[in-house]
C-alpha positions as a Markdown table, in Angstrom:
| # | Residue | x | y | z |
|---|---|---|---|---|
| 1 | Met | 0.4 | -1.0 | 0.7 |
| 2 | Ser | 1.8 | 3.1 | -1.1 |
| 3 | Asn | 1.3 | 6.6 | 0.9 |
| 4 | Arg | -1.1 | 7.9 | -0.8 |
| 5 | Gln | -3.9 | 4.6 | -0.5 |
| 6 | Lys | -2.5 | 5.3 | 3.5 |
| 7 | Leu | -4.1 | 8.8 | 3.1 |
| 8 | Val | -7.0 | 8.5 | 1.5 |
| 9 | Thr | -8.0 | 5.5 | 4.0 |
| 10 | Val | -6.7 | 7.0 | 7.3 |
| 11 | Trp | -9.5 | 10.1 | 6.0 |
| 12 | Ser | -12.0 | 7.9 | 4.6 |
| 13 | His | -12.8 | 7.0 | 7.7 |
| 14 | Arg | -13.8 | 10.2 | 9.5 |
| 15 | Thr | -17.7 | 10.6 | 7.7 |
| 16 | Gly | -18.3 | 13.9 | 10.3 |
| 17 | Phe | -17.5 | 15.9 | 13.6 |
| 18 | Thr | -17.4 | 13.6 | 16.6 |
| 19 | Leu | -20.6 | 15.2 | 19.3 |
| 20 | Met | -17.0 | 16.7 | 21.7 |
| 21 | Glu | -16.5 | 19.2 | 18.7 |
| 22 | Ala | -20.2 | 19.9 | 18.2 |
| 23 | Val | -20.3 | 21.2 | 21.7 |
| 24 | Val | -16.8 | 23.5 | 22.2 |
| 25 | Val | -18.4 | 24.9 | 18.5 |
| 26 | Ser | -21.3 | 25.9 | 20.0 |
| 27 | Ala | -20.1 | 27.6 | 23.6 |
| 28 | Leu | -17.5 | 28.8 | 21.0 |
| 29 | Met | -20.3 | 30.9 | 19.5 |
| 30 | Ala | -22.5 | 30.9 | 22.5 |
| 31 | Phe | -20.0 | 32.8 | 23.4 |
| 32 | Leu | -18.6 | 35.6 | 20.1 |
| 33 | Ala | -22.7 | 36.0 | 21.2 |
| 34 | Val | -21.8 | 37.2 | 25.1 |
| 35 | Leu | -19.6 | 39.4 | 23.8 |
| 36 | Leu | -21.4 | 41.3 | 20.1 |
| 37 | Ser | -25.0 | 41.8 | 22.7 |
| 38 | Thr | -22.3 | 43.7 | 25.4 |
| 39 | Ala | -20.8 | 45.9 | 22.8 |
| 40 | Trp | -23.6 | 47.0 | 20.6 |
| 41 | Ala | -24.9 | 47.6 | 24.8 |
| 42 | Ala | -22.0 | 50.0 | 25.3 |
| 43 | Trp | -21.6 | 51.2 | 21.1 |
| 44 | Gly | -24.7 | 51.0 | 19.8 |
| 45 | Arg | -27.4 | 52.1 | 21.3 |
| 46 | Pro | -26.3 | 55.2 | 22.4 |
| 47 | Ser | -24.6 | 56.4 | 18.8 |
| 48 | Ala | -28.6 | 54.8 | 18.4 |
| 49 | Glu | -30.2 | 57.6 | 20.7 |
| 50 | Val | -26.4 | 60.1 | 19.6 |
| 51 | Ala | -28.5 | 60.2 | 16.6 |
| 52 | Asp | -32.6 | 60.5 | 17.6 |
| 53 | Arg | -30.6 | 64.1 | 19.7 |
| 54 | Leu | -29.7 | 65.0 | 16.5 |
| 55 | His | -32.9 | 64.8 | 14.5 |
| 56 | Ile | -34.3 | 67.1 | 17.3 |
| 57 | Ala | -31.8 | 69.1 | 16.4 |
| 58 | Gln | -31.6 | 69.5 | 13.3 |
| 59 | Glu | -36.0 | 69.8 | 13.1 |
| 60 | Ala | -35.4 | 72.7 | 15.5 |
| 61 | Gln | -32.6 | 74.4 | 13.3 |
| 62 | Leu | -35.1 | 74.0 | 10.3 |
| 63 | Ala | -37.9 | 76.6 | 13.0 |
| 64 | Ala | -36.0 | 78.4 | 14.2 |
| 65 | Ala | -34.7 | 79.5 | 10.6 |
| 66 | Ser | -37.8 | 79.9 | 9.4 |
| 67 | Leu | -38.9 | 81.9 | 12.0 |
| 68 | Thr | -36.2 | 84.4 | 11.7 |
| 69 | Arg | -36.4 | 84.7 | 8.0 |
| 70 | Asp | -40.5 | 85.6 | 8.5 |
| 71 | Leu | -39.9 | 87.9 | 11.6 |
| 72 | Cys | -37.3 | 90.0 | 10.6 |
| 73 | Gly | -39.0 | 93.0 | 9.6 |
| 74 | Ser | -40.5 | 92.5 | 6.5 |
| 75 | Trp | -41.5 | 89.6 | 3.8 |
| 76 | Ala | -38.7 | 87.1 | 3.0 |
| 77 | Gln | -39.5 | 86.6 | -0.1 |
| 78 | Asp | -40.2 | 90.7 | -1.1 |
| 79 | Gln | -38.0 | 90.9 | -4.8 |
| 80 | Ser | -38.6 | 95.1 | -4.8 |
| 81 | Gly | -35.5 | 95.9 | -3.2 |
| 82 | Thr | -37.3 | 98.5 | -1.2 |
| 83 | Lys | -37.6 | 98.5 | 3.2 |
| 84 | Leu | -41.7 | 99.5 | 3.2 |
| 85 | Lys | -43.1 | 97.1 | 0.6 |
| 86 | Tyr | -44.2 | 94.1 | 2.9 |
| 87 | Lys | -42.6 | 95.6 | 6.1 |
| 88 | Phe | -43.8 | 93.7 | 9.0 |
| 89 | Val | -46.9 | 95.2 | 10.2 |
| 90 | Gly | -48.5 | 93.1 | 12.8 |
| 91 | Arg | -48.6 | 89.0 | 14.8 |
| 92 | Met | -50.8 | 87.9 | 16.0 |
| 93 | Gln | -51.6 | 85.0 | 18.5 |
| 94 | Pro | -54.8 | 82.8 | 18.9 |
| 95 | Glu | -55.1 | 81.2 | 21.1 |
| 96 | Asn | -51.7 | 80.8 | 21.6 |
| 97 | Ala | -51.3 | 78.0 | 19.5 |
| 98 | Gln | -51.2 | 79.5 | 16.0 |
| 99 | Leu | -48.9 | 82.5 | 15.1 |
| 100 | Arg | -50.0 | 85.7 | 12.6 |
| 101 | Leu | -47.7 | 87.8 | 11.2 |
| 102 | Cys | -49.0 | 91.0 | 8.7 |
| 103 | Phe | -46.6 | 91.9 | 5.9 |
| 104 | Asp | -47.6 | 96.2 | 4.6 |
| 105 | Gly | -48.3 | 95.0 | 1.2 |
| 106 | Gly | -49.4 | 96.4 | -1.9 |
| 107 | Asp | -49.6 | 99.6 | -4.2 |
| 108 | Asn | -51.3 | 102.1 | -1.6 |
| 109 | Leu | -48.9 | 100.9 | 1.8 |
| 110 | Asn | -51.4 | 102.4 | 5.2 |
| 111 | Gly | -48.5 | 100.7 | 7.6 |
| 112 | Leu | -51.7 | 99.3 | 9.1 |
| 113 | Ala | -51.9 | 94.8 | 9.6 |
| 114 | Asp | -55.9 | 94.7 | 7.7 |
| 115 | Trp | -54.9 | 91.3 | 8.0 |
| 116 | Ala | -56.5 | 90.8 | 4.4 |
| 117 | Ala | -55.4 | 91.7 | 1.0 |
| 118 | Pro | -52.9 | 93.0 | -0.6 |
| 119 | Asp | -51.6 | 93.0 | 2.8 |
| 120 | Val | -49.7 | 89.6 | 3.7 |
| 121 | Val | -50.5 | 86.6 | 6.2 |
| 122 | Ile | -48.2 | 84.4 | 7.2 |
| 123 | Thr | -49.7 | 82.2 | 9.6 |
| 124 | Tyr | -47.4 | 79.3 | 12.0 |
| 125 | Tyr | -49.6 | 76.9 | 13.7 |
| 126 | Val | -48.8 | 72.4 | 14.3 |
| 127 | Glu | -50.2 | 70.3 | 12.1 |
| 128 | Ser | -50.6 | 65.9 | 12.2 |
| 129 | Lys | -46.3 | 66.5 | 13.9 |
| 130 | Lys | -45.5 | 69.3 | 11.7 |
| 131 | Leu | -44.9 | 73.0 | 12.6 |
| 132 | Ile | -47.0 | 74.2 | 8.6 |
| 133 | Arg | -46.4 | 77.2 | 7.4 |
| 134 | Trp | -49.1 | 79.1 | 5.5 |
| 135 | Asp | -49.0 | 81.5 | 3.3 |
| 136 | Glu | -52.4 | 82.6 | 3.5 |
| 137 | Thr | -52.4 | 85.4 | 0.7 |
| 138 | Ser | -51.3 | 82.7 | -2.6 |
| 139 | Gly | -52.5 | 79.8 | -0.2 |
| 140 | Met | -48.9 | 77.9 | -0.7 |
| 141 | Thr | -47.9 | 75.8 | 2.6 |
| 142 | Phe | -44.8 | 74.0 | 3.0 |
| 143 | Thr | -43.4 | 72.1 | 6.5 |
| 144 | Val | -40.7 | 73.5 | 7.9 |
| 145 | Ala | -40.5 | 71.3 | 10.9 |
| 146 | Arg | -41.4 | 67.7 | 11.8 |
| 147 | Asp | -41.3 | 66.3 | 14.4 |
| 148 | Val | -43.4 | 68.8 | 16.3 |
| 149 | Asp | -45.2 | 68.0 | 19.1 |
| 150 | Asn | -46.4 | 71.3 | 20.1 |
| 151 | Leu | -46.5 | 75.6 | 19.8 |
| 152 | Ala | -47.0 | 77.0 | 22.8 |
| 153 | Leu | -46.6 | 81.1 | 21.8 |
| 154 | Thr | -47.1 | 84.0 | 25.0 |
| 155 | Asn | -47.5 | 87.8 | 24.3 |
| 156 | Leu | -45.1 | 89.8 | 26.0 |
| 157 | Gly | -45.5 | 93.1 | 24.1 |
| 158 | Asn | -43.5 | 93.6 | 21.6 |
| 159 | Arg | -42.3 | 90.6 | 22.2 |
| 160 | Val | -43.8 | 86.2 | 21.5 |
| 161 | Gln | -41.8 | 83.9 | 23.7 |
| 162 | Ile | -42.4 | 80.4 | 20.7 |
| 163 | Lys | -41.9 | 77.5 | 22.8 |
| 164 | Leu | -42.0 | 74.7 | 20.8 |
| 165 | Thr | -41.3 | 70.6 | 21.9 |
| 166 | Phe | -39.7 | 68.3 | 19.9 |
| 167 | Glu | -40.2 | 64.7 | 20.6 |
| 168 | Tyr | -38.5 | 61.2 | 18.1 |
| 169 | Arg | -38.5 | 58.0 | 19.0 |
| 170 | Lys | -38.4 | 57.8 | 23.0 |
| 171 | Phe | -36.6 | 61.7 | 22.8 |
| 172 | Asn | -39.0 | 65.4 | 23.6 |
| 173 | Gln | -36.7 | 69.1 | 23.8 |
| 174 | Thr | -38.3 | 71.8 | 24.6 |
| 175 | Tyr | -36.7 | 74.9 | 22.4 |
| 176 | Thr | -37.5 | 78.2 | 23.9 |
| 177 | Met | -36.9 | 81.5 | 21.2 |
| 178 | Ile | -37.7 | 85.5 | 21.9 |
| 179 | Gly | -39.5 | 86.8 | 18.9 |
| 180 | Ile | -39.0 | 90.6 | 19.4 |
| 181 | Asp | -41.7 | 93.2 | 16.8 |
| 182 | Pro | -39.1 | 95.0 | 14.4 |
């Protein structure tokens, strides 16, 4: 019998794993599963929480940017270049749940909030967990931010306190802004 035939003969007697080999492999796999779950608990969950908090912060930043544009003193979409046309002339907070802003428009500027055409009226409100910006004059609506749980407004004379509460997954955060009338 040649060496090659002996080698084939030795290997041909082994047909599978022994019970002991299967137990050792199973134990190693269980240990690996424990290590992976521990690593996920230590690194995966906190990173998911950070992503959720960043999502809320990003939505709050979008809301603040839109409110800032509209509260800056003149209508953001005025392309005329004049400072008098579409000048901020009024603010209301119906039921402290909506923010209505009036900008003087038309050919005969009167400096008063007429709350109808030719003035431009912008309204912010929350609907279906979204902060909506509605241009009442053109009828266009725009979703400013998502995951908004509440919009609370407080009239402070020539200022308005705007509290936006965001809720995303298991996190919620309230942001408070003060808008000063120009």
